[in-house]
Short mmCIF file of C-alpha atoms and ligand atoms in Angstrom, two decimals:
data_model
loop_
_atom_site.label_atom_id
_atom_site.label_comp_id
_atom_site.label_asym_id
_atom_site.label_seq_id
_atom_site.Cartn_x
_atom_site.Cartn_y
_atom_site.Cartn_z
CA UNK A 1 153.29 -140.54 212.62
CA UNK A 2 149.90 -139.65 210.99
CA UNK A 3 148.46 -136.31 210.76
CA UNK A 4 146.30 -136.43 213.95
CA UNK A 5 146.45 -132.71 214.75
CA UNK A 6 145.38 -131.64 211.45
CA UNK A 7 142.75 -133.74 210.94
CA UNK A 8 141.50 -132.20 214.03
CA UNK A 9 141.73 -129.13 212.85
CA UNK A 10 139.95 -130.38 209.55
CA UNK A 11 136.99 -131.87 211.94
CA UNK A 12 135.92 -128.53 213.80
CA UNK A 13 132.12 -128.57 213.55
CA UNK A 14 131.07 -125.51 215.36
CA UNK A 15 127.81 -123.69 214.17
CA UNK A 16 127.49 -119.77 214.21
CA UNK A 17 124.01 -118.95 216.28
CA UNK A 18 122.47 -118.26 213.22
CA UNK A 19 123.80 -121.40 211.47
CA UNK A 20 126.72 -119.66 210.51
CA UNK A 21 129.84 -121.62 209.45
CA UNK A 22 131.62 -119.24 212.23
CA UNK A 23 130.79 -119.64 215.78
CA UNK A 24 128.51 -115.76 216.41
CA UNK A 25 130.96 -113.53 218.71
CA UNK A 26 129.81 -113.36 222.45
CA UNK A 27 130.38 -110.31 222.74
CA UNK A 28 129.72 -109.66 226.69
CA UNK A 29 131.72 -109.45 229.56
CA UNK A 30 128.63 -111.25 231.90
CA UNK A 31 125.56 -113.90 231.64
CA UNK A 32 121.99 -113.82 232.73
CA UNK A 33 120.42 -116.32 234.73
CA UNK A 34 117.06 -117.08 234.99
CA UNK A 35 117.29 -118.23 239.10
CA UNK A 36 119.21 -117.05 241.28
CA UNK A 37 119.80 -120.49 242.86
CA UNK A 38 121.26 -121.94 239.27
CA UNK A 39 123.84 -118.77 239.63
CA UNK A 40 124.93 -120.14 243.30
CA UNK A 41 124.99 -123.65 241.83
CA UNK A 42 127.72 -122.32 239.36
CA UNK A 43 129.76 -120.86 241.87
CA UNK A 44 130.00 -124.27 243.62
CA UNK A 45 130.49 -125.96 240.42
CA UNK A 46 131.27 -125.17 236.73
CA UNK A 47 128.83 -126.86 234.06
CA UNK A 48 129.31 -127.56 230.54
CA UNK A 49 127.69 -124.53 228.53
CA UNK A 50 126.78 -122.35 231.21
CA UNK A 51 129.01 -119.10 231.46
CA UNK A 52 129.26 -116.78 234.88
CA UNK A 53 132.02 -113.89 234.08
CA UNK A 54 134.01 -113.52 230.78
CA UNK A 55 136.88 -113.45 232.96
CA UNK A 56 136.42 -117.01 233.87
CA UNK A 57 135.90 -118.16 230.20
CA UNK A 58 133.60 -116.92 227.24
CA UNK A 59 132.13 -119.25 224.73
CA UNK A 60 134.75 -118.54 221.84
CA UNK A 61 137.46 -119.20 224.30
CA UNK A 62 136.18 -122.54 224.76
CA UNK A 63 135.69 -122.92 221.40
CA UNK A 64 139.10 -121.93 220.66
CA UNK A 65 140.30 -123.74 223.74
CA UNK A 66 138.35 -127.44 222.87
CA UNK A 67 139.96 -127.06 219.04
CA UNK A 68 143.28 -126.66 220.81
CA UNK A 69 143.10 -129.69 223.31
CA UNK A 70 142.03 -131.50 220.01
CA UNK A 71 145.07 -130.43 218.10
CA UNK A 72 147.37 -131.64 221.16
CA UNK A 73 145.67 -134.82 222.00
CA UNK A 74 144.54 -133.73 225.79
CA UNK A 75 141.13 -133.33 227.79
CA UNK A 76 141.11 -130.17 227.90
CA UNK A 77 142.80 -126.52 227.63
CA UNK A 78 142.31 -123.23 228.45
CA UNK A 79 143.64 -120.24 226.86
CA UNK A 80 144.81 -117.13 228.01
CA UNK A 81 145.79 -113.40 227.05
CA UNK A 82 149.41 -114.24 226.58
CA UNK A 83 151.81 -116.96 226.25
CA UNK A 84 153.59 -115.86 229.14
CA UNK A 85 149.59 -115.70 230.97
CA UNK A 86 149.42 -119.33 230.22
CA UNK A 87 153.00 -119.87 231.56
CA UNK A 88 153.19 -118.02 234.70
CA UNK A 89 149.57 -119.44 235.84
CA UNK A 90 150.01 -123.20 234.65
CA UNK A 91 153.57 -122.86 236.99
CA UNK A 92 151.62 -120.62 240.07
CA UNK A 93 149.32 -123.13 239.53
CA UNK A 94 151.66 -126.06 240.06
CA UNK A 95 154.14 -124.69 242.56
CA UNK A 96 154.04 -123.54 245.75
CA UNK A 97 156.59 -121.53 248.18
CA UNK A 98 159.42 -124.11 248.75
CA UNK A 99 159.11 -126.11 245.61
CA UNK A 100 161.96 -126.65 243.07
CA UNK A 101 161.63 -126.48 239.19
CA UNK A 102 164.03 -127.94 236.88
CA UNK A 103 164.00 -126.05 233.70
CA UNK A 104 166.10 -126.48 229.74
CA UNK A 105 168.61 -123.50 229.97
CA UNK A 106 167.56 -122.38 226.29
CA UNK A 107 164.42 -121.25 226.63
CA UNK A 108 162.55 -117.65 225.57
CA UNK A 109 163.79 -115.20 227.53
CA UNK A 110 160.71 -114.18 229.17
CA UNK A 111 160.14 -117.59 230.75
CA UNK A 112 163.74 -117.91 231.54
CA UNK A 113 163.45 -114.22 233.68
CA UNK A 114 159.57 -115.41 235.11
CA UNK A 115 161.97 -118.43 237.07
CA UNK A 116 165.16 -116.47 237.66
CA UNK A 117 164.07 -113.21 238.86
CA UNK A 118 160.23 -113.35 239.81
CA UNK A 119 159.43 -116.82 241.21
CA UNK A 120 162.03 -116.95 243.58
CA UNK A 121 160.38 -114.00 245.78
CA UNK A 122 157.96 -116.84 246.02
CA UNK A 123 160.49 -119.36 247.15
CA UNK A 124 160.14 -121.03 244.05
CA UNK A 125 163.45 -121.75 242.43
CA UNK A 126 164.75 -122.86 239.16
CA UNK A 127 167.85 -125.04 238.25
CA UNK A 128 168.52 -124.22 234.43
CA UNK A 129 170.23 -127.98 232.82
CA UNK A 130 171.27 -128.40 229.18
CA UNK A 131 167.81 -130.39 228.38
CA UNK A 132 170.07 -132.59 226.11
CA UNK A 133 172.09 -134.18 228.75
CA UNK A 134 169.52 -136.74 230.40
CA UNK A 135 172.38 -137.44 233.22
CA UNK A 136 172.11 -133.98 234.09
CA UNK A 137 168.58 -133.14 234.26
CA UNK A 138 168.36 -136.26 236.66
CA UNK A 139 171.24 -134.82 238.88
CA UNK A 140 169.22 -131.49 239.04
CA UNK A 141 166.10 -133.36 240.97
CA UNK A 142 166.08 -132.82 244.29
CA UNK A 143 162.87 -133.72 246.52
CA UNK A 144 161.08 -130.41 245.97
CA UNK A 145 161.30 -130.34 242.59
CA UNK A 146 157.59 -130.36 240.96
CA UNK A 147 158.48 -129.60 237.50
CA UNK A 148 160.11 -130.33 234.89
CA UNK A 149 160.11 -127.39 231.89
CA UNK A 150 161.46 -127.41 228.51
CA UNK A 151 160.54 -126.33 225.10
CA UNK A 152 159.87 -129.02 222.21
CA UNK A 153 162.66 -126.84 219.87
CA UNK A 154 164.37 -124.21 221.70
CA UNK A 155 164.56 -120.51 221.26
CA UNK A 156 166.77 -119.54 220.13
CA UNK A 157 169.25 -122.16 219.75
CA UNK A 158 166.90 -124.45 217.93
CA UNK A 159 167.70 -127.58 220.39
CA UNK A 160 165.71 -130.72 219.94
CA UNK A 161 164.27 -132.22 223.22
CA UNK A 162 164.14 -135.71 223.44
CA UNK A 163 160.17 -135.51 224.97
CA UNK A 164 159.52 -139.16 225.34
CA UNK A 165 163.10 -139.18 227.49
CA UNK A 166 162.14 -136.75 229.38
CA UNK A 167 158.97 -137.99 229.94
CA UNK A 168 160.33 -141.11 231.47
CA UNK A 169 162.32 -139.22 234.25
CA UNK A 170 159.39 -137.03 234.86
CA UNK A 171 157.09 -139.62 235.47
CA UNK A 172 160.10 -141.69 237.27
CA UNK A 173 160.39 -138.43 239.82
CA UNK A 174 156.39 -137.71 240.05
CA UNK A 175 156.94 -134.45 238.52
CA UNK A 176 154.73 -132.77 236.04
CA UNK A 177 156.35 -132.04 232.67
CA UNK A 178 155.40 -128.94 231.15
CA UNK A 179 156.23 -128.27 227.08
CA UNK A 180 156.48 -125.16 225.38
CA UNK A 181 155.35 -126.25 221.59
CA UNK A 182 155.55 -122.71 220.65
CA UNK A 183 157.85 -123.19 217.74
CA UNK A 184 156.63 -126.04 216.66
CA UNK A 185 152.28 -126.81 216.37
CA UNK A 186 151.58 -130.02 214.32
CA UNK A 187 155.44 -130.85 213.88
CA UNK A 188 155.54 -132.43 217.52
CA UNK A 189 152.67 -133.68 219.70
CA UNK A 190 154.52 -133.33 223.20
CA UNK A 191 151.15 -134.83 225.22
CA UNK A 192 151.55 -138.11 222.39
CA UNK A 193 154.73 -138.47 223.64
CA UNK A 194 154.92 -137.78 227.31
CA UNK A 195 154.08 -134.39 228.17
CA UNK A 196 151.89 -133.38 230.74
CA UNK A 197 151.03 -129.83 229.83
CA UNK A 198 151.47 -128.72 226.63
CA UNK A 199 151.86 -124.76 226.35
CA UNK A 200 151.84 -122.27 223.54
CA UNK A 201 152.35 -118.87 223.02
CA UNK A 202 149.09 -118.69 220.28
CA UNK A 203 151.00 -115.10 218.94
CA UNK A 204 153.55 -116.94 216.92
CA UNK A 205 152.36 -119.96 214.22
CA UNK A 206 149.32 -120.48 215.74
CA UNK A 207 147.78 -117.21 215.09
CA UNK A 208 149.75 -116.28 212.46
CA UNK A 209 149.09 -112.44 211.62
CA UNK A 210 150.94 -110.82 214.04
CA UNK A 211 147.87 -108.75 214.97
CA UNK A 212 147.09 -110.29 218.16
CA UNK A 213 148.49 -112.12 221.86
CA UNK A 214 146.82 -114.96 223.19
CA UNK A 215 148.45 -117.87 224.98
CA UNK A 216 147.13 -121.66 225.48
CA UNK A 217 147.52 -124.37 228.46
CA UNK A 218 146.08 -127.68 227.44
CA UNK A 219 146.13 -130.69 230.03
CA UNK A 220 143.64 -133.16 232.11
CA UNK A 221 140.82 -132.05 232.80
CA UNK A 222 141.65 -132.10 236.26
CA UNK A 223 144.87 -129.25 235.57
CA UNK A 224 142.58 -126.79 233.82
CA UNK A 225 139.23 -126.98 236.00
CA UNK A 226 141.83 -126.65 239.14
CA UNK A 227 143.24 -123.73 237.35
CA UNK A 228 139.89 -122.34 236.20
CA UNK A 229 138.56 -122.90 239.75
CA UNK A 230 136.41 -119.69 241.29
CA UNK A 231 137.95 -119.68 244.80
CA UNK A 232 141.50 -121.12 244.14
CA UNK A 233 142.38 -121.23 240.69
CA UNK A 234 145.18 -119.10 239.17
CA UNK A 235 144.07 -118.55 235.56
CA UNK A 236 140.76 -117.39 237.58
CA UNK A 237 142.41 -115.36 240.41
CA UNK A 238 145.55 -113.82 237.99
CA UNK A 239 143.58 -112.89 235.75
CA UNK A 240 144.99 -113.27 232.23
CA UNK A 241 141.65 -113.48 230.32
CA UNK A 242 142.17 -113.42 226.24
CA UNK A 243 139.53 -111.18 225.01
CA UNK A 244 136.68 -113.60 223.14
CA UNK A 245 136.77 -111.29 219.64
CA UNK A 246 140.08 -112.20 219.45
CA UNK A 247 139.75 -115.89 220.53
CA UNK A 248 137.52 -115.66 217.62
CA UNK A 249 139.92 -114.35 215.03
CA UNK A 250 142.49 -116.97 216.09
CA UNK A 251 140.04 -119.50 215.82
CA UNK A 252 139.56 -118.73 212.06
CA UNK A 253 143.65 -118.53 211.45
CA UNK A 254 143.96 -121.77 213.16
CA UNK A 255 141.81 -123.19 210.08
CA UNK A 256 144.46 -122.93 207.73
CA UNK A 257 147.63 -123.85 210.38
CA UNK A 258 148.35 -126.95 208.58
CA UNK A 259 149.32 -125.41 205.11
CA UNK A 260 151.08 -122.24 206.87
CA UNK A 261 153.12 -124.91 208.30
CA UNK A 262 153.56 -127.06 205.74
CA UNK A 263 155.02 -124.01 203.50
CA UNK A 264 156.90 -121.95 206.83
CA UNK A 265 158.83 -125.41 206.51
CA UNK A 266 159.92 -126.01 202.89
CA UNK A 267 160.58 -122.32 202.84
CA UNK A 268 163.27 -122.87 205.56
CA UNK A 269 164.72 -125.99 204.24
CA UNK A 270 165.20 -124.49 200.71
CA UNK A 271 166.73 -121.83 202.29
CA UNK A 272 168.80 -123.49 205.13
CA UNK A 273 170.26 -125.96 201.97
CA UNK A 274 170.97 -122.84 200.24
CA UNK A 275 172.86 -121.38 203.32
CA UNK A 276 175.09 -124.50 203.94
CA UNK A 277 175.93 -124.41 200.49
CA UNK A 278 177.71 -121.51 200.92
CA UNK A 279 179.40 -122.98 203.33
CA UNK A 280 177.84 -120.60 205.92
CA UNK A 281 177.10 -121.36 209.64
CA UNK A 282 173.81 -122.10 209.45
CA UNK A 283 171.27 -124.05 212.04
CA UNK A 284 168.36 -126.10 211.07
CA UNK A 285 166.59 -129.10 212.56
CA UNK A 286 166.23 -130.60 208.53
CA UNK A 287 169.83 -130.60 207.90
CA UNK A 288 172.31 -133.52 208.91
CA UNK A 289 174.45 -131.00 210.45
CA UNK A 290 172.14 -130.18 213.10
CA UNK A 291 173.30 -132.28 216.59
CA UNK A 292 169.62 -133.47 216.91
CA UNK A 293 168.28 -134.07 213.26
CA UNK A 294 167.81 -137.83 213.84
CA UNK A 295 166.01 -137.42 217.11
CA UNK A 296 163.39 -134.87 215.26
CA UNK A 297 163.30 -137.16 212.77
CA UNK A 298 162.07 -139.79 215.28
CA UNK A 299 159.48 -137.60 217.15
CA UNK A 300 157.90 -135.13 213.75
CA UNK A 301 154.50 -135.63 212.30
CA UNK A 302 156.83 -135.79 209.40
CA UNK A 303 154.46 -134.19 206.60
CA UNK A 304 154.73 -131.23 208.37
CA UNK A 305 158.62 -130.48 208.02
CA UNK A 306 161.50 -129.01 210.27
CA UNK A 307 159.41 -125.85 211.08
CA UNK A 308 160.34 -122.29 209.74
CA UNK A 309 162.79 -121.38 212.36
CA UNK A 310 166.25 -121.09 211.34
CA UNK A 311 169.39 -119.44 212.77
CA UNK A 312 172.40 -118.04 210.83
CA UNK A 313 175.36 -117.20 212.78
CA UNK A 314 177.00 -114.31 210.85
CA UNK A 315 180.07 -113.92 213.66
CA UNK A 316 179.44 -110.04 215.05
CA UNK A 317 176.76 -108.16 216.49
CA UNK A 318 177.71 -105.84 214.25
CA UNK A 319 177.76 -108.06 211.47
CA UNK A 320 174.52 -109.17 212.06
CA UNK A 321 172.79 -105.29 212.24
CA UNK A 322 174.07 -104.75 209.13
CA UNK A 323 172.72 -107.67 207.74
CA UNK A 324 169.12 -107.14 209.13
CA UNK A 325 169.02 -103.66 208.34
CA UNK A 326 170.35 -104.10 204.69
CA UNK A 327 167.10 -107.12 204.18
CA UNK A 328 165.06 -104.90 205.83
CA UNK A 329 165.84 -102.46 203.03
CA UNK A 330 165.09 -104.89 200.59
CA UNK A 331 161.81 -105.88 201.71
CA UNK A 332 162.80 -109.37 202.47
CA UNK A 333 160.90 -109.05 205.92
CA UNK A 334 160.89 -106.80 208.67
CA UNK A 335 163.78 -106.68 211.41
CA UNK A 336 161.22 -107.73 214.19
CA UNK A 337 160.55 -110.04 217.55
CA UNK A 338 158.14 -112.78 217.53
CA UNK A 339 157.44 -115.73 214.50
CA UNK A 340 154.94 -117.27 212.00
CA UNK A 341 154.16 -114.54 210.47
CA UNK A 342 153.73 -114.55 206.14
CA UNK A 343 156.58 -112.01 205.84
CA UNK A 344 160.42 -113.54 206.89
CA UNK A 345 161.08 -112.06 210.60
CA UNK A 346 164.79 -111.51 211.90
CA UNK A 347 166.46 -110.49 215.01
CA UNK A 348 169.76 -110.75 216.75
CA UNK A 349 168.32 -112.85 219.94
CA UNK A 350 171.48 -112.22 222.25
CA UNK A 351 170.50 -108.65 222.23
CA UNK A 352 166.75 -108.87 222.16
CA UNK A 353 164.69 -112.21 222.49
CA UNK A 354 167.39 -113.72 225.01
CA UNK A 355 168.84 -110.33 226.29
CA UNK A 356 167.38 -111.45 230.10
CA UNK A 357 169.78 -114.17 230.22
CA UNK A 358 173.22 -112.87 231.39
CA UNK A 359 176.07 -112.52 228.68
CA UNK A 360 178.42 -115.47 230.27
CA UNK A 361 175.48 -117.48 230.41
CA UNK A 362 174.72 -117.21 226.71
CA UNK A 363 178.30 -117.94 225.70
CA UNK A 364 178.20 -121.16 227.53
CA UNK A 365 175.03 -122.13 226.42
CA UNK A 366 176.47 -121.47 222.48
CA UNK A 367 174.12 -118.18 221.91
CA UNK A 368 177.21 -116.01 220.23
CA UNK A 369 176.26 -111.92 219.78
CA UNK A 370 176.36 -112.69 215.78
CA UNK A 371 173.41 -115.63 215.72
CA UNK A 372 170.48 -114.20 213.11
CA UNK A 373 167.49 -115.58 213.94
CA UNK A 374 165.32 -116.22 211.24
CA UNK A 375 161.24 -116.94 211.01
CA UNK A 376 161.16 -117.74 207.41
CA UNK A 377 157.56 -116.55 205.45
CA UNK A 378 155.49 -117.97 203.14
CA UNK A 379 156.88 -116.76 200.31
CA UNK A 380 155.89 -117.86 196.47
CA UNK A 381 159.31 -117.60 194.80
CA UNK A 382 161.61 -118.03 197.85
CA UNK A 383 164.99 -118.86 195.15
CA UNK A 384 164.08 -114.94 194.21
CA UNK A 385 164.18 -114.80 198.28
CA UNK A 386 167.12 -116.35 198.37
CA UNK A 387 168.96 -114.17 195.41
CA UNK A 388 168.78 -111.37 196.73
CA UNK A 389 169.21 -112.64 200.91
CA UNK A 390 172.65 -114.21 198.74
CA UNK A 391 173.02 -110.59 197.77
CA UNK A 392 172.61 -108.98 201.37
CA UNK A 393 174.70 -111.75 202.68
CA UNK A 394 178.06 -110.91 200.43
CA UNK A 395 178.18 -107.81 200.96
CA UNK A 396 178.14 -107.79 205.17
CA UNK A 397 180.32 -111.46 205.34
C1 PLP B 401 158.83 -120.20 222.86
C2 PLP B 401 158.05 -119.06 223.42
N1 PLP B 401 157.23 -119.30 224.47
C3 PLP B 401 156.50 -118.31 225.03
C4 PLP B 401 156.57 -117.01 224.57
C5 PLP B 401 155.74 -115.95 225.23
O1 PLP B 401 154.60 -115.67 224.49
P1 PLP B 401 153.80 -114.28 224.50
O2 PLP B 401 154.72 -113.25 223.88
O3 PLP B 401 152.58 -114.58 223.70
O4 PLP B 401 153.50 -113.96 225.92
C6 PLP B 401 157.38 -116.72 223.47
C7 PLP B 401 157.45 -115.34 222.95
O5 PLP B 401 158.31 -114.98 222.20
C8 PLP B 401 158.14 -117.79 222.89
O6 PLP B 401 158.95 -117.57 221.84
#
């Protein structure tokens, strides 16, 4: 596939008030108007470049928002101050009391505990399938299902969903399929091959400094005006503004996504090779070993790579302390939540990341206590990285 999203990226034209090559901050909460009867106009209907309430949207959010909907190939998007924000109010959005949501099983724990334990004091319930077994999300439809919810490469277990398949039911069933691309901006272009919605949590990759939270719906045009709407809309109504400095800052990062990722990726395949080599138990999308490799293989923006996630089981929980604490030590990266940042991030996800869903539910999904999960950096010299990770590695296995 050809580099679409990045050379959307590459194409951002947006001129600073000043003629600046950054769009100026807009840096207030509420906007002027010259009549009173163009302000009543707005509240009936929203117009291209005229703002009411920050809360609503801001100009940098758009910005940020239009570059966004460019880089997935929809209408539109709207961002928010979270990933989750984007989540819960894209589903609120979609759902009512009554209605059914079929949902992948491995999915961030947060989203996973939004269906299980809050939604369904809405009457909204979840069915959790294994999103690789197309029999059994199809057996999981029932007539008040509205959506369909998985995650383009799982978290934490790294699972490959087959979009375009999915796609197909989803449209077969009228539902709306929503994609969580979180792990994986450029690699896959969910609305390209199916999707619906395409969501992101803009913290991880997309940002990329682990200084700031911002989230991202992008859609029709129709989805994110409904969900922008003044009287009825859920982004509007719930509230879940992202602050327009920061929409701002993550406009800049997103400028240089494409060679983060780009380097994320061959940092992770050097060292996932490495791994396997050693005949460790290791999990990554670019080797053979993984159960889905050919299917990514089919569905990447291939110059982009396998992404920078990677998983290392190491067999304890104890095991796998050690083994954070001891990189830690050696500044290899920090023992931390959360991805894409330049420094290598770890964390045991059965006790953190995942820790919402139950134990017996992780050990039949495959999510054992000693699983590392690894967001590899952008490191120059990542053999050095891998030396002394070889190192930390011996001495806990
Ligand atoms: C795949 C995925 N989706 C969504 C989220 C939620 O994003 P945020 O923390 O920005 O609310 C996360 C957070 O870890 C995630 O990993």
């Amino acid at each position: 596939m050809a580099s679409k999203p990045a050379d959307s990226i590459q194409a951002l034209q947006f001129f600073g008030e000043f003629g600046g090559v950054n769009p100026s901050i807009e840096d207030s909460s509420t906007y002027t108007f010259l009549h009173a009867k163009s302000m009543e106009e707005l509240f009936e209907t929203a117009k291209e470049g005229c703002y009411l309430y920050a809360r609503h949207t801001n100009p940098n959010n758009k910005y940020l928002s239009d570059a966004l909907a460019g880089m997935e190939g929809t209408e539109a998007a709207h961002c928010a101050g979270s990933g989750m924000g984007s989540i819960s109010t894209v589903l609120m959005h979609l759902c009512s009391a009554c209605d059914h949501i079929v949902s992948s099983r491995t999915i961030y724990g947060g989203t996973y505990a939004l269906m299980k334990n809050v939604m369904p004091r809405f009457n909204i319930n979840t069915s959790f399938v294994n999103i690789t077994d197309l029999e059994a999300i199809e057996a999981a439809i029932t007539p008040k299902t509205k959506v369909l919810y998985c995650e383009t490469m799982s978290n934490p277990l790294l699972e490959i969903t087959d979009v375009a398949a999915v796609s197909k039911i989803a449209k077969k069933h009228g539902l709306t399929l929503i994609v969580d691309n979180t792990f994986t901006p450029l690699i896959f272009s969910p609305a390209e091959m199916g999707a619906d919605v395409v969501v992101h949590s803009l913290t991880k990759f997309i940002n990329g400094t682990s200084d700031a939270v911002g989230g991202v719906t992008c859609g029709s045009k129709e989805l994110i005006s409904g969900m922008m709407d003044v009287n009825n809309g859920t982004s509007m109504l719930l509230g879940p503004v992202l602050d327009g400095a920061r929409s701002a800052s993550m406009l800049k990062n997103l400028h240089s996504l494409p060679v983060r990722m780009e380097r994320h990726s061959r940092n992770a395949s050097f060292l996932a090779k490495k791994f396997q080599e050693m005949g460790l138990k290791v999990k990554y999308a670019g080797l053979e070993s993984h159960p889905q490799h050919e299917l990514m293989k089919r569905q990447m923006n291939a110059e982009f790579g396998f992404g920078g996630m990677l998983t290392l089981d190491v067999g304890t929980i104890e095991k796998a302390n050690e083994l954070m604490e001891m990189m830690q030590h050696a500044n290899l990266g920090y023992l931390a939540v959360s991805l894409g940042f330049y420094k290598t991030l770890f964390s045991a996800p059965g006790t953190s990341t995942s820790s919402e869903i139950p134990e017996d539910e992780q050990a039949e999904m495959g999510l054992s206590a000693g699983i590392v999960r690894f967001s590899i950096g952008l490191d120059q010299d990542i053999n050095k990285t891998f030396l002394t990770m070889k190192e930390c590695i011996e001495k806990v296995m």
